[in-house]
Amino acid sequence: MTHRWVSTPALLAVSITGLGLVAAPAAQAGTVTPTVHCSLPAGQGEATGPQSMTVELSPSIVDPGGSVHAKVTLGGSPATSGISLSNVPTTPSLDLAMSGGATGTVTVRGPEITMNVPANTPILIPPYEGDFLIPVNASGPISFAPIRTLTQTKVLGSTYQTPCDVTAGGGSVGTVTAQGTAGVPATLTAPGGTVRPSTSVPLSGELWTPGGTPVPALCDANGGGCDPGKFTSSTLSINAAKQLTGTATLAGAGTVPDGSYLVKVNDGAKEATAPLTVKAFTPTGPRAFTLSPNQGPVGSVITVAGTNHRQDQWINIVGLDAAGLTLDDTAVYVKTTPDGTFSGDFTVSDPAIVAVQTDEGGDPATTLTRPFTITAAAATLTTGAGKVKPGGTLTVSGTGWPAGAAPTASLCAADGSACDPALIGSSALTVAGDGRLAGSVSVASGAPQATYLLKVQANGVSQTAALTVAKYFIVLSTSNGPAGTKVTVVGQGFAPVATVAITGLKANGSGTSDGTKTKIVGLDGAFSQTFTVNDPATTAIRVKEVLVNPRTAVAAFTVGTGTPSPAAGFALSPDSGKAGTVVQVTGSGFAPVATVAVTGRRADGSQTSDSYVTRIIGLDGTFALNFTVKDPSTVALRACEILINGKTVQRAFTVL
């Protein structure tokens, strides 16, 4: 009979059952015309009818365990297609049952071809060829009888299978004689319990061909329909001792349904099978997902994490407005893992979002919704010491900015008016997924000396911070503390190689009882020197060039009764992770303009094999850098100033 297929807007499937371009039978080829029963894919029904099958086997005599070559020509199928399709990737195969000198099932699998499928017309596939191995214990004449065709087609991004089982009228299409000394069979061991799709299956065995290339395939429980495409990758190898080791990764649940199978490995000279049971993850409760966080400003990147979903399913994540309508531009897609979980980043890109919705592949029965509250952005902006030379560069940081935005910068008058982006020479600012602003801004070389506000804007969010532009200046780290505080004095824009004198000043402008310290200015006009404030009457620290211009700069210092400024320190984010983790290292309390080096450390204190990373410390004594932990022996990261005070700080890091 003729079975016509139909298509729906949601699903289009093609059933191709291996119809052949009829050619003259090869010499000694066998032909049968059995009745076959075809199960069409995607729930489109069944078809039954006659189909001719011609198979030519060669050579006629084969060593036990040897290879047989088969040429297959199939006649018209009882199934046809109700629509026309072009360029359909198609892979045919034929299962043959052995009797006589060997028993079991072998598969002749042809190469993938691309073909056109006419509507309402028998589909013709050109004759194809393939090889298979007979058992190593075969002896004498072996008869081969077709028992099933299996055709795989790829349509609209999915792979469909059409099995056609021989139900009556079959018979032998040829005989091959196994003659010779049987080889020693290889062994294959697979996991005895159940395995999940999309997971790596460990395989092992003995007596394989040294140097051979083992190829895994998944067969049905009877050894037929063997398909290497049901494994997506393999690490299998055979060593000089004939041992097979490694893993083969199963395809997803949509390709490998639950069931009992045989996994077959073929190295070109030997093959063996082992039973394998596949069962996808079974949810242990209702589907669920969480938002972290569940509130934040527009631009926030939140984590959407779900549990108890079917494995290997595409999850649609979208934003909803107050009317419950889908905001299509917000959609992201992630796939569930073999344990039924998923996790994906979702950007709150639309101010109309009031909730986040998930579903499995558009199935309305799987829809879940969680509320999300949009809050006002509370952006912060920090300019370090807040002083820079015309043409100089300063480090800028902040939090609470729209994730992924492209910030712009300008200089405004001290009252916030007359903002001018032309006073910015260049800007290299970025906002990370967690809203952290980082980068640098260079002031134009022609910017007049004055006190300004640096203004940064991004996606409608703006913030300002005080900034002084001066040809020369000093910065104190710290600018307050009790008597006995050690202050790092950093100067910029002074005469190269000049000597500067550093003194404390009282409120009346006279010098304090603290002794004067001197420092030679570097070739770049900068210097860094520690000055100890012991006199409680100190209100400022002054730096003055000796004998040269002389330039003078003053910065206020407040003597309090609290504790001295905190010692140098740094934080790690994260403080644990697998080898290869990129760690953000942020430090404070170091000498401004000094160089800090960050290294990995082993348990015995020695440096790991990871390359060190250096950074110039900012004028405010802080720094930030990324350090990649590759060495699994790492137990800590260490930051150390180079050449100046030599402050050293260490923080533990755990390699998982």
PDB file of C-alpha atoms in Angstrom, residues 382-551:
ATOM      1  CA  THR A 382      36.290  56.352  42.235  1.00  0.00           C
ATOM      2  CA  THR A 383      39.270  58.175  40.736  1.00  0.00           C
ATOM      3  CA  GLY A 384      41.961  56.939  43.099  1.00  0.00           C
ATOM      4  CA  ALA A 385      43.959  59.865  44.469  1.00  0.00           C
ATOM      5  CA  GLY A 386      41.905  62.292  42.365  1.00  0.00           C
ATOM      6  CA  LYS A 387      44.932  64.094  40.926  1.00  0.00           C
ATOM      7  CA  VAL A 388      46.548  63.887  37.485  1.00  0.00           C
ATOM      8  CA  LYS A 389      48.886  65.864  35.205  1.00  0.00           C
ATOM      9  CA  PRO A 390      47.679  67.318  31.886  1.00  0.00           C
ATOM     10  CA  GLY A 391      48.047  64.424  29.452  1.00  0.00           C
ATOM     11  CA  GLY A 392      48.286  61.967  32.355  1.00  0.00           C
ATOM     12  CA  THR A 393      46.301  58.801  32.933  1.00  0.00           C
ATOM     13  CA  LEU A 394      44.379  57.812  36.039  1.00  0.00           C
ATOM     14  CA  THR A 395      42.693  54.580  37.093  1.00  0.00           C
ATOM     15  CA  VAL A 396      38.896  54.664  37.372  1.00  0.00           C
ATOM     16  CA  SER A 397      36.676  52.130  39.150  1.00  0.00           C
ATOM     17  CA  GLY A 398      33.142  51.764  40.445  1.00  0.00           C
ATOM     18  CA  THR A 399      30.183  49.478  41.114  1.00  0.00           C
ATOM     19  CA  GLY A 400      26.493  49.347  40.239  1.00  0.00           C
ATOM     20  CA  TRP A 401      26.862  50.151  36.531  1.00  0.00           C
ATOM     21  CA  PRO A 402      24.761  48.647  33.707  1.00  0.00           C
ATOM     22  CA  ALA A 403      26.405  45.323  32.850  1.00  0.00           C
ATOM     23  CA  GLY A 404      28.221  45.259  29.525  1.00  0.00           C
ATOM     24  CA  ALA A 405      27.637  48.964  28.846  1.00  0.00           C
ATOM     25  CA  ALA A 406      30.199  51.149  27.007  1.00  0.00           C
ATOM     26  CA  PRO A 407      30.983  54.089  29.345  1.00  0.00           C
ATOM     27  CA  THR A 408      31.979  57.563  28.121  1.00  0.00           C
ATOM     28  CA  ALA A 409      33.856  60.241  30.097  1.00  0.00           C
ATOM     29  CA  SER A 410      34.048  64.050  30.185  1.00  0.00           C
ATOM     30  CA  LEU A 411      35.449  66.792  32.450  1.00  0.00           C
ATOM     31  CA  CYS A 412      33.014  69.220  34.074  1.00  0.00           C
ATOM     32  CA  ALA A 413      33.516  72.412  36.076  1.00  0.00           C
ATOM     33  CA  ALA A 414      33.709  71.990  39.854  1.00  0.00           C
ATOM     34  CA  ASP A 415      29.976  72.837  40.122  1.00  0.00           C
ATOM     35  CA  GLY A 416      29.059  70.120  37.594  1.00  0.00           C
ATOM     36  CA  SER A 417      28.399  72.480  34.668  1.00  0.00           C
ATOM     37  CA  ALA A 418      30.088  72.841  31.256  1.00  0.00           C
ATOM     38  CA  CYS A 419      30.934  69.148  30.829  1.00  0.00           C
ATOM     39  CA  ASP A 420      33.390  68.779  27.938  1.00  0.00           C
ATOM     40  CA  PRO A 421      34.384  65.364  26.485  1.00  0.00           C
ATOM     41  CA  ALA A 422      37.147  67.148  24.506  1.00  0.00           C
ATOM     42  CA  LEU A 423      39.090  67.525  27.773  1.00  0.00           C
ATOM     43  CA  ILE A 424      39.430  63.732  27.830  1.00  0.00           C
ATOM     44  CA  GLY A 425      42.303  62.550  25.643  1.00  0.00           C
ATOM     45  CA  SER A 426      41.294  58.881  25.643  1.00  0.00           C
ATOM     46  CA  SER A 427      39.103  56.496  27.607  1.00  0.00           C
ATOM     47  CA  ALA A 428      39.400  52.737  28.147  1.00  0.00           C
ATOM     48  CA  LEU A 429      36.484  51.955  30.446  1.00  0.00           C
ATOM     49  CA  THR A 430      34.462  48.727  30.576  1.00  0.00           C
ATOM     50  CA  VAL A 431      31.643  47.357  32.731  1.00  0.00           C
ATOM     51  CA  ALA A 432      31.753  43.685  33.705  1.00  0.00           C
ATOM     52  CA  GLY A 433      28.769  41.372  34.038  1.00  0.00           C
ATOM     53  CA  ASP A 434      28.520  42.105  37.764  1.00  0.00           C
ATOM     54  CA  GLY A 435      28.316  45.880  37.174  1.00  0.00           C
ATOM     55  CA  ARG A 436      31.923  46.645  38.078  1.00  0.00           C
ATOM     56  CA  LEU A 437      33.393  49.641  36.259  1.00  0.00           C
ATOM     57  CA  ALA A 438      37.124  49.413  35.531  1.00  0.00           C
ATOM     58  CA  GLY A 439      39.742  50.940  33.277  1.00  0.00           C
ATOM     59  CA  SER A 440      41.522  54.235  32.826  1.00  0.00           C
ATOM     60  CA  VAL A 441      40.995  57.769  31.528  1.00  0.00           C
ATOM     61  CA  SER A 442      43.657  60.063  30.044  1.00  0.00           C
ATOM     62  CA  VAL A 443      43.221  63.816  30.459  1.00  0.00           C
ATOM     63  CA  ALA A 444      43.894  65.882  27.335  1.00  0.00           C
ATOM     64  CA  SER A 445      47.383  67.404  27.308  1.00  0.00           C
ATOM     65  CA  GLY A 446      45.842  70.839  26.772  1.00  0.00           C
ATOM     66  CA  ALA A 447      43.484  70.641  29.756  1.00  0.00           C
ATOM     67  CA  PRO A 448      43.932  73.768  31.958  1.00  0.00           C
ATOM     68  CA  GLN A 449      45.101  73.297  35.533  1.00  0.00           C
ATOM     69  CA  ALA A 450      41.992  73.391  37.712  1.00  0.00           C
ATOM     70  CA  THR A 451      39.685  71.407  39.982  1.00  0.00           C
ATOM     71  CA  TYR A 452      37.093  69.469  37.976  1.00  0.00           C
ATOM     72  CA  LEU A 453      34.458  66.790  38.241  1.00  0.00           C
ATOM     73  CA  LEU A 454      35.106  63.687  36.155  1.00  0.00           C
ATOM     74  CA  LYS A 455      31.746  62.557  34.737  1.00  0.00           C
ATOM     75  CA  VAL A 456      31.179  58.979  33.511  1.00  0.00           C
ATOM     76  CA  GLN A 457      27.962  57.951  31.712  1.00  0.00           C
ATOM     77  CA  ALA A 458      26.646  54.556  30.571  1.00  0.00           C
ATOM     78  CA  ASN A 459      23.148  53.607  29.384  1.00  0.00           C
ATOM     79  CA  GLY A 460      21.483  56.549  31.108  1.00  0.00           C
ATOM     80  CA  VAL A 461      23.413  56.126  34.375  1.00  0.00           C
ATOM     81  CA  SER A 462      25.954  58.827  35.291  1.00  0.00           C
ATOM     82  CA  GLN A 463      28.181  59.636  38.244  1.00  0.00           C
ATOM     83  CA  THR A 464      30.871  62.231  39.054  1.00  0.00           C
ATOM     84  CA  ALA A 465      34.008  62.330  41.183  1.00  0.00           C
ATOM     85  CA  ALA A 466      36.387  65.160  42.070  1.00  0.00           C
ATOM     86  CA  LEU A 467      39.559  65.436  39.975  1.00  0.00           C
ATOM     87  CA  THR A 468      42.415  67.920  40.150  1.00  0.00           C
ATOM     88  CA  VAL A 469      44.504  68.585  37.048  1.00  0.00           C
ATOM     89  CA  ALA A 470      47.922  70.048  37.922  1.00  0.00           C
ATOM     90  CA  LYS A 471      51.386  70.037  36.373  1.00  0.00           C
ATOM     91  CA  TYR A 472      52.873  68.890  39.675  1.00  0.00           C
ATOM     92  CA  PHE A 473      51.331  67.626  42.922  1.00  0.00           C
ATOM     93  CA  ILE A 474      51.733  65.205  45.810  1.00  0.00           C
ATOM     94  CA  VAL A 475      49.450  62.452  47.078  1.00  0.00           C
ATOM     95  CA  LEU A 476      49.479  61.016  50.593  1.00  0.00           C
ATOM     96  CA  SER A 477      48.728  57.409  51.454  1.00  0.00           C
ATOM     97  CA  THR A 478      47.275  57.675  54.043  1.00  0.00           C
ATOM     98  CA  SER A 479      46.034  61.234  54.679  1.00  0.00           C
ATOM     99  CA  ASN A 480      45.075  60.636  58.353  1.00  0.00           C
ATOM    100  CA  GLY A 481      46.060  58.568  61.364  1.00  0.00           C
ATOM    101  CA  PRO A 482      47.428  58.705  64.911  1.00  0.00           C
ATOM    102  CA  ALA A 483      50.880  59.905  65.830  1.00  0.00           C
ATOM    103  CA  GLY A 484      53.405  57.385  64.543  1.00  0.00           C
ATOM    104  CA  THR A 485      51.609  56.797  61.238  1.00  0.00           C
ATOM    105  CA  LYS A 486      53.897  56.046  58.308  1.00  0.00           C
ATOM    106  CA  VAL A 487      52.724  58.028  55.266  1.00  0.00           C
ATOM    107  CA  THR A 488      53.747  57.232  51.701  1.00  0.00           C
ATOM    108  CA  VAL A 489      54.300  60.539  49.880  1.00  0.00           C
ATOM    109  CA  VAL A 490      54.089  60.293  46.097  1.00  0.00           C
ATOM    110  CA  GLY A 491      55.024  63.190  43.844  1.00  0.00           C
ATOM    111  CA  GLN A 492      54.349  63.805  40.155  1.00  0.00           C
ATOM    112  CA  GLY A 493      55.644  66.504  37.768  1.00  0.00           C
ATOM    113  CA  PHE A 494      58.766  67.533  39.667  1.00  0.00           C
ATOM    114  CA  ALA A 495      62.147  68.303  38.082  1.00  0.00           C
ATOM    115  CA  PRO A 496      63.928  65.061  37.096  1.00  0.00           C
ATOM    116  CA  VAL A 497      66.946  64.213  39.292  1.00  0.00           C
ATOM    117  CA  ALA A 498      66.155  67.156  41.602  1.00  0.00           C
ATOM    118  CA  THR A 499      66.218  66.711  45.379  1.00  0.00           C
ATOM    119  CA  VAL A 500      62.976  67.290  47.260  1.00  0.00           C
ATOM    120  CA  ALA A 501      62.627  67.971  50.994  1.00  0.00           C
ATOM    121  CA  ILE A 502      59.615  66.525  52.821  1.00  0.00           C
ATOM    122  CA  THR A 503      58.492  68.206  56.068  1.00  0.00           C
ATOM    123  CA  GLY A 504      55.468  68.341  58.339  1.00  0.00           C
ATOM    124  CA  LEU A 505      53.594  71.646  58.785  1.00  0.00           C
ATOM    125  CA  LYS A 506      51.633  73.043  61.726  1.00  0.00           C
ATOM    126  CA  ALA A 507      48.437  75.078  61.350  1.00  0.00           C
ATOM    127  CA  ASN A 508      50.430  78.355  61.394  1.00  0.00           C
ATOM    128  CA  GLY A 509      52.634  77.186  58.519  1.00  0.00           C
ATOM    129  CA  SER A 510      55.726  76.530  60.630  1.00  0.00           C
ATOM    130  CA  GLY A 511      57.548  73.216  60.534  1.00  0.00           C
ATOM    131  CA  THR A 512      56.775  70.416  62.960  1.00  0.00           C
ATOM    132  CA  SER A 513      59.285  68.700  65.220  1.00  0.00           C
ATOM    133  CA  ASP A 514      59.514  65.768  62.766  1.00  0.00           C
ATOM    134  CA  GLY A 515      62.801  65.647  60.913  1.00  0.00           C
ATOM    135  CA  THR A 516      63.041  66.509  57.220  1.00  0.00           C
ATOM    136  CA  LYS A 517      63.342  63.668  54.722  1.00  0.00           C
ATOM    137  CA  THR A 518      64.859  64.035  51.272  1.00  0.00           C
ATOM    138  CA  LYS A 519      64.395  62.098  48.035  1.00  0.00           C
ATOM    139  CA  ILE A 520      65.919  62.163  44.544  1.00  0.00           C
ATOM    140  CA  VAL A 521      63.244  62.645  41.870  1.00  0.00           C
ATOM    141  CA  GLY A 522      63.171  60.027  39.095  1.00  0.00           C
ATOM    142  CA  LEU A 523      63.768  60.735  35.415  1.00  0.00           C
ATOM    143  CA  ASP A 524      60.002  60.727  34.906  1.00  0.00           C
ATOM    144  CA  GLY A 525      59.499  63.516  37.455  1.00  0.00           C
ATOM    145  CA  ALA A 526      57.984  61.165  40.034  1.00  0.00           C
ATOM    146  CA  PHE A 527      59.086  59.938  43.440  1.00  0.00           C
ATOM    147  CA  SER A 528      57.766  57.891  46.352  1.00  0.00           C
ATOM    148  CA  GLN A 529      59.017  58.264  49.918  1.00  0.00           C
ATOM    149  CA  THR A 530      57.802  57.173  53.374  1.00  0.00           C
ATOM    150  CA  PHE A 531      57.429  59.954  55.998  1.00  0.00           C
ATOM    151  CA  THR A 532      56.589  59.228  59.662  1.00  0.00           C
ATOM    152  CA  VAL A 533      54.190  61.669  61.341  1.00  0.00           C
ATOM    153  CA  ASN A 534      55.108  61.782  65.049  1.00  0.00           C
ATOM    154  CA  ASP A 535      54.199  65.403  65.911  1.00  0.00           C
ATOM    155  CA  PRO A 536      50.509  65.594  66.954  1.00  0.00           C
ATOM    156  CA  ALA A 537      50.415  69.241  65.769  1.00  0.00           C
ATOM    157  CA  THR A 538      50.820  68.171  62.112  1.00  0.00           C
ATOM    158  CA  THR A 539      48.110  69.524  59.768  1.00  0.00           C
ATOM    159  CA  ALA A 540      49.844  69.033  56.399  1.00  0.00           C
ATOM    160  CA  ILE A 541      52.871  67.628  54.644  1.00  0.00           C
ATOM    161  CA  ARG A 542      54.920  69.789  52.283  1.00  0.00           C
ATOM    162  CA  VAL A 543      57.280  68.823  49.503  1.00  0.00           C
ATOM    163  CA  LYS A 544      59.728  71.411  48.169  1.00  0.00           C
ATOM    164  CA  GLU A 545      62.438  71.150  45.543  1.00  0.00           C
ATOM    165  CA  VAL A 546      65.884  72.066  46.831  1.00  0.00           C
ATOM    166  CA  LEU A 547      67.948  74.648  44.872  1.00  0.00           C
ATOM    167  CA  VAL A 548      66.108  74.115  41.566  1.00  0.00           C
ATOM    168  CA  ASN A 549      62.830  75.981  40.738  1.00  0.00           C
ATOM    169  CA  PRO A 550      61.830  75.445  43.584  1.00  0.00           C
ATOM    170  CA  ARG A 551      58.375  73.874  43.198  1.00  0.00           C
TER     171      ARG A 551
END
